[in-house]
C-alpha cells in the first residue's frame, strides 16, 4: 500500500521526463542502477553487522575504500596496466585480484572486530559506536598517509565499449560488470545465509543471541563471520568502484558509507533484500536528481535522498521491507 | 533467614549511600577545579605567552561553545537515551538565525532590508527557533525505535547544511543564507543599555567589567571568554535542575523502560519531545554565540563530523554526568583543535631546536616533518578514540548508572554468561 | 493526609461499575488471543482472571491499558469509553498495572521509581523545573514524602535508595505495586504478582492486595495458584483460548465442568 504510493508519486514526477526524452531517461536509469549496485554492496555489510550486534559500524564505509586502495598495488604487481588489450587473461587476473582483496579485507575487518568491538560487547551501547568512529579515522588515516589527500587515479582496465540501445542511450560494458557483479554477490550471499550452517547460525544469532548460544552456536565465531562477509562484499564493491570511476580518495568511504547506511535503514535494517533495494533506490534518486528530474537539480540531490528517507521512516517506522522486531 | 536478608539490604544500602556520596564529591571536585581553572586561565595564558595570551583566550571561548553543545546533547543522549546523530544541525540553525538577523545578509534576500537585532535578543530567538525545529523534526519521528531515530537525525543533520548552502545566491527563492560563502561581518554583542551608562568604564575596581567592550578588538577575546564562562555556568545550573526535576526523572524512566513509563502515566512521546527540544535549544544558544564570536557562519562548520565530535565528547566524558561531559568536551576540543592542529608546527620547532633541521625539508618521498606529522592527524585521533573507549567504556567520569551497568552487565547478559560457563 | 493511597472519588454512575468490557476481541494475525469477552467489575471488589497458559489474560490487560489496540469491542472505565486511548492516558484516568515480567526502572532508586508514578499528577512545568521555583521544590518535597509513605505501605522503606535492580525479587514485586499505586488509581491490574514466590511470600503479597483493596481501590488480578485465587477473590472470570468460559463466585467456578475440563484438558 505504502510502497505503491511511493512508486505512484515517483511515477507521476518521472513520467513526463521519460516521455520527453526517453533515451536520456534510460541512460540515467542505467547510471543510477550501477551506482546503486555499489551502494547495495556496502549496505549489505552494514545491515548484517547491525542485525547481529546492533552496531552502526561507521568504519564500514572505509573498509570499502580499503578494498579499492588495496587492489591498486595488486594490479601493478600482476602486471596489469592501462591500455592493454583486454583479453581473457586480464579478466581472470582481475577476478583473482578481487578475490584476494575480498579475503584480505575480510581478515582486516575480523581483526578490527576483535580489537575494537568485542571488548565492548557488554559495555554501554554507545561505546562501540565511538570506537567504530575511531576505527574509521584510523583507516582513513592509514590511507591518507599511504596515498595522500587528493584523488588517486585508479587504472582504467575495463573496456569502454558501449552497446547502443534506443536513440542516444547506451549500455557500457562497465555498467554491465558492476551490475552483474553485484547481482551475483547478492545471490551468493542469499544462498549462503539461507542454506549453510553458518548462515543459519547468523540468522539465529541475529534473532536471539541468548537462545542461539543455548543451542550451541559459537557466538564469537558467528559474529566474526558476519564481519568477514560484510567486508568481503565491501571489498568487492571497492574494486568495482575503482574500475568504474577510475578515481579514489582516502575519505571516499565516509560519504559512501553514510549513503549505504541510509540505504540499509531505508530498506529495513537487518534485512538483506531491503539493503539491496535501498542501495538501488538511493542510486536512482541521486541519478534522477543529478539529471534534474527532481526539483532543485544536482545541488540538492542529497537533500532528496535524506528527505525521502525521513518520509519513508515516518510512514514506515521499520523501513521499506521492515524487520521483525520481537516485543521484549 | 530474615535477619540475613535484612543485613544484606542494609549493606547494599550503605554502599549505595557511600557511592552516591563519593560521586557527589567527585563531581564537586571536578567543578571546583574547573572554576579555579577558568578563573586563572586568562592570566595564566598572558603570563605563559608574555602578554600575548589573547589567541589562547579566544580559543578557550570557542571550546566553551563545544562545552555548551556537549551539555545540550547530553540531555538528549545521556538523560533521555535518544541517539542524535545530527545535533550540529541545531547548532547551525542557531548560528544562522543570528547571522541572518544581525548582519547585512538579508539586504540581498527578497526582503531587501538588513536587520541588526541585538545579540541578547537573538540569543533567545536562536534558542526558540532551534527548539521549534527540534519539535518539527521530533514530533513525527520520536515514536521510531532507537536507531531509526538516530538515522532520522542523521538525515536531518545532512539536510540542514546542504539546504543552507543551496539557499544562497541563485536559489529560486532568493539569497537568504549566503550559500557557500556563508554570512560574514556579523554584529558583535553589545552590552544592554542599562549596563552601559556614563558610570561604565569608570569602575576601576571591576577590572573585568571595565574591559567588557566588544568593540575593542584588543579586549575582544577576553570579553567573549567571560561571557562564555557566565553562559556556561547558567547552562550547567539549568541542566542540573532539569536532571533532578520531574522531567529529568521521566527522561530516565523512558530511557530505562518506555513501556513501563507509559503504564505509569508518563506521556513518553511528549517527554522525549521535551528532551529533543531542550537539546536543540542548547545548540541554538551555542550557535548564536558562535556566530557572534566568529563573526562569520558557513555551512562547513556544521557538517556530520561536528555532530560526531559532540557525541564523542559526551560519550567519552561520561554520558549522563554533566561535569563528565564538560571535561570530555574540553579534552576532545583540546586534542582536536589545539594539539593535533598545532602538532606539525610543534614537532617542526622541536626538530629545529634539537638540530634535526634536515627532517623539516622535503626530499624524495619524505614531504618534510611538518606535512608528515599533519598526515598522521586522523590516525592519531582514531587511535586515541579507540584506546580510550576500550580502556574506559563507561567514559572518563561516568554517571553512577553507567558505572554500575559496566560492573554488572545488563541483567540478561549476566544470566547468559553464567550459562555459558556451565556448558 | 492519610498515609496510605486512596482511590479516586467515584465519578461513575451509582451502579458502581468500575470497568466494563463489551465484546472485546484481540487478534494477532490469525490467532484470536481474546475472543469476544464481556464482563463488568464492581467498585471495591477483587476480581480474578484465570485460565491456562496462553489463554489471553495478559493480552486482555494489554488491551485494557491501551498497549494493544482492540480488534473490536469497547472498554468503558468509570462511565468513560477508553477504547483505543494511549497507555499514559489510561493510566492518567486511574488504571494502574503491574507486569508479569517485572518492569522496573532498573537503574533508578526505588524511591525514584515510585516518583515516576506520580509524574502525571505533578504540576511543575518546564519553567519550574528549569529554575527550581519554590513551587517545584515544594511539590518535590510532597512527592518525596508520598513516595516514602508508599514504600512503607508495601513494606520496603529500607530499600528507598537502592537501585531497583538490586532489590530482592519479592521486593521488586512490591515496588512495582507501589509504583502503580503512586499513579493514584481507582483500578489496579496485577499480572501474577505472586509468581515465583514461596508460600509465605505469597501470603504476604495477598495480604498486601487486601490492604490495597482496603484503601478503596478495585483490583483485577491474574493468578495461577488456585488456592490463592479462591481465597482472595470476590468473583472470578475464566478464560480459555481467549474465550470466556465461566464467571462467578469462587465456589461456582470451582465446580464448573467447563473450567475443570479446560484445566484438566490442558494438563492431560
Ligand atoms: N504481541 C503478540 N503478538 C502475537 N501473539 C501474541 C502477542 N502477545 C500474545 N500473543 C499470543 O496470544 C496468546 C495469549 O497470550 P497471553 O500472554 O495473553 O496469555 P496468558 O493468558 O497471559 O498466558 P500466561 O499464563 O502464560 O501468562 C498466546 O498464544 C500468545 O502467543
Ligand atoms: Mg500472561
mmCIF file of N, CA and C in Angstrom, chain B residues 245-285:
data_model
loop_
_atom_site.group_PDB
_atom_site.id
_atom_site.type_symbol
_atom_site.label_atom_id
_atom_site.label_comp_id
_atom_site.label_asym_id
_atom_site.label_seq_id
_atom_site.Cartn_x
_atom_site.Cartn_y
_atom_site.Cartn_z
ATOM 1 N N UNK B 245 14.746 17.131 38.238
ATOM 2 C CA UNK B 245 13.338 17.520 38.346
ATOM 3 C C UNK B 245 12.442 16.367 37.929
ATOM 4 N N UNK B 246 11.188 16.648 37.956
ATOM 5 C CA UNK B 246 10.167 15.737 37.479
ATOM 6 C C UNK B 246 10.460 15.308 36.042
ATOM 7 N N UNK B 247 10.909 16.256 35.229
ATOM 8 C CA UNK B 247 11.157 15.965 33.828
ATOM 9 C C UNK B 247 12.379 15.067 33.662
ATOM 10 N N UNK B 248 13.439 15.388 34.421
ATOM 11 C CA UNK B 248 14.642 14.565 34.347
ATOM 12 C C UNK B 248 14.351 13.131 34.744
ATOM 13 N N UNK B 249 13.498 12.985 35.756
ATOM 14 C CA UNK B 249 13.147 11.645 36.216
ATOM 15 C C UNK B 249 12.380 10.901 35.126
ATOM 16 N N UNK B 250 11.489 11.619 34.483
ATOM 17 C CA UNK B 250 10.721 10.971 33.409
ATOM 18 C C UNK B 250 11.638 10.591 32.254
ATOM 19 N N UNK B 251 12.625 11.419 31.955
ATOM 20 C CA UNK B 251 13.591 11.071 30.900
ATOM 21 C C UNK B 251 14.267 9.754 31.242
ATOM 22 N N UNK B 252 14.729 9.683 32.490
ATOM 23 C CA UNK B 252 15.416 8.460 32.911
ATOM 24 C C UNK B 252 14.494 7.261 32.774
ATOM 25 N N UNK B 253 13.252 7.452 33.193
ATOM 26 C CA UNK B 253 12.304 6.338 33.147
ATOM 27 C C UNK B 253 12.115 5.874 31.706
ATOM 28 N N UNK B 254 11.965 6.820 30.808
ATOM 29 C CA UNK B 254 11.780 6.463 29.400
ATOM 30 C C UNK B 254 13.011 5.743 28.873
ATOM 31 N N UNK B 255 14.174 6.189 29.312
ATOM 32 C CA UNK B 255 15.405 5.551 28.872
ATOM 33 C C UNK B 255 15.466 4.114 29.387
ATOM 34 N N UNK B 256 15.038 3.919 30.619
ATOM 35 C CA UNK B 256 15.135 2.593 31.215
ATOM 36 C C UNK B 256 14.092 1.637 30.646
ATOM 37 N N UNK B 257 12.861 2.075 30.553
ATOM 38 C CA UNK B 257 11.799 1.190 30.078
ATOM 39 C C UNK B 257 10.603 2.026 29.629
ATOM 40 N N UNK B 258 10.488 2.164 28.335
ATOM 41 C CA UNK B 258 9.462 3.043 27.802
ATOM 42 C C UNK B 258 8.053 2.540 28.109
ATOM 43 N N UNK B 259 7.866 1.232 28.005
ATOM 44 C CA UNK B 259 6.543 0.663 28.231
ATOM 45 C C UNK B 259 6.101 0.899 29.675
ATOM 46 N N UNK B 260 7.004 0.613 30.591
ATOM 47 C CA UNK B 260 6.666 0.801 31.993
ATOM 48 C C UNK B 260 6.406 2.271 32.294
ATOM 49 N N UNK B 261 7.177 3.150 31.654
ATOM 50 C CA UNK B 261 6.969 4.576 31.879
ATOM 51 C C UNK B 261 5.574 4.986 31.419
ATOM 52 N N UNK B 262 5.169 4.510 30.250
ATOM 53 C CA UNK B 262 3.841 4.848 29.745
ATOM 54 C C UNK B 262 2.767 4.297 30.681
ATOM 55 N N UNK B 263 2.980 3.069 31.141
ATOM 56 C CA UNK B 263 1.992 2.465 32.027
ATOM 57 C C UNK B 263 1.916 3.211 33.357
ATOM 58 N N UNK B 264 2.978 3.930 33.699
ATOM 59 C CA UNK B 264 2.964 4.710 34.936
ATOM 60 C C UNK B 264 2.454 6.123 34.705
ATOM 61 N N UNK B 265 1.929 6.371 33.525
ATOM 62 C CA UNK B 265 1.294 7.658 33.270
ATOM 63 C C UNK B 265 2.188 8.701 32.633
ATOM 64 N N UNK B 266 3.372 8.320 32.192
ATOM 65 C CA UNK B 266 4.250 9.293 31.546
ATOM 66 C C UNK B 266 3.928 9.343 30.046
ATOM 67 N N UNK B 267 3.654 10.529 29.570
ATOM 68 C CA UNK B 267 3.431 10.700 28.135
ATOM 69 C C UNK B 267 4.790 10.630 27.448
ATOM 70 N N UNK B 268 5.138 9.442 26.994
ATOM 71 C CA UNK B 268 6.518 9.215 26.568
ATOM 72 C C UNK B 268 6.893 10.056 25.352
ATOM 73 N N UNK B 269 5.955 10.204 24.434
ATOM 74 C CA UNK B 269 6.289 10.983 23.240
ATOM 75 C C UNK B 269 6.547 12.443 23.626
ATOM 76 N N UNK B 270 5.687 12.979 24.486
ATOM 77 C CA UNK B 270 5.866 14.375 24.891
ATOM 78 C C UNK B 270 7.176 14.558 25.646
ATOM 79 N N UNK B 271 7.507 13.592 26.476
ATOM 80 C CA UNK B 271 8.708 13.761 27.300
ATOM 81 C C UNK B 271 9.961 13.648 26.437
ATOM 82 N N UNK B 272 9.887 12.782 25.424
ATOM 83 C CA UNK B 272 11.025 12.683 24.524
ATOM 84 C C UNK B 272 11.149 13.951 23.681
ATOM 85 N N UNK B 273 9.989 14.473 23.316
ATOM 86 C CA UNK B 273 9.985 15.710 22.538
ATOM 87 C C UNK B 273 10.596 16.841 23.358
ATOM 88 N N UNK B 274 10.283 16.853 24.653
ATOM 89 C CA UNK B 274 10.875 17.866 25.521
ATOM 90 C C UNK B 274 12.399 17.749 25.495
ATOM 91 N N UNK B 275 12.889 16.511 25.620
ATOM 92 C CA UNK B 275 14.339 16.308 25.616
ATOM 93 C C UNK B 275 14.932 16.817 24.307
ATOM 94 N N UNK B 276 14.262 16.486 23.250
ATOM 95 C CA UNK B 276 14.735 16.878 21.922
ATOM 96 C C UNK B 276 14.767 18.403 21.789
ATOM 97 N N UNK B 277 13.676 19.024 22.215
ATOM 98 C CA UNK B 277 13.571 20.475 22.083
ATOM 99 C C UNK B 277 14.593 21.163 22.980
ATOM 100 N N UNK B 278 14.757 20.658 24.193
ATOM 101 C CA UNK B 278 15.724 21.275 25.110
ATOM 102 C C UNK B 278 17.131 21.122 24.544
ATOM 103 N N UNK B 279 17.427 19.910 24.065
ATOM 104 C CA UNK B 279 18.739 19.689 23.465
ATOM 105 C C UNK B 279 18.965 20.659 22.316
ATOM 106 N N UNK B 280 17.954 20.816 21.475
ATOM 107 C CA UNK B 280 18.065 21.726 20.341
ATOM 108 C C UNK B 280 18.278 23.159 20.820
ATOM 109 N N UNK B 281 17.595 23.542 21.909
ATOM 110 C CA UNK B 281 17.743 24.918 22.392
ATOM 111 C C UNK B 281 19.172 25.206 22.807
ATOM 112 N N UNK B 282 19.775 24.239 23.504
ATOM 113 C CA UNK B 282 21.166 24.441 23.902
ATOM 114 C C UNK B 282 22.028 24.677 22.658
ATOM 115 N N UNK B 283 21.777 23.884 21.636
ATOM 116 C CA UNK B 283 22.576 24.020 20.421
ATOM 117 C C UNK B 283 22.312 25.369 19.760
ATOM 118 N N UNK B 284 21.061 25.820 19.776
ATOM 119 C CA UNK B 284 20.720 27.112 19.191
ATOM 120 C C UNK B 284 21.429 28.239 19.929
ATOM 121 N N UNK B 285 21.429 28.120 21.224
ATOM 122 C CA UNK B 285 22.104 29.068 22.106
ATOM 123 C C UNK B 285 23.589 29.123 21.763
#
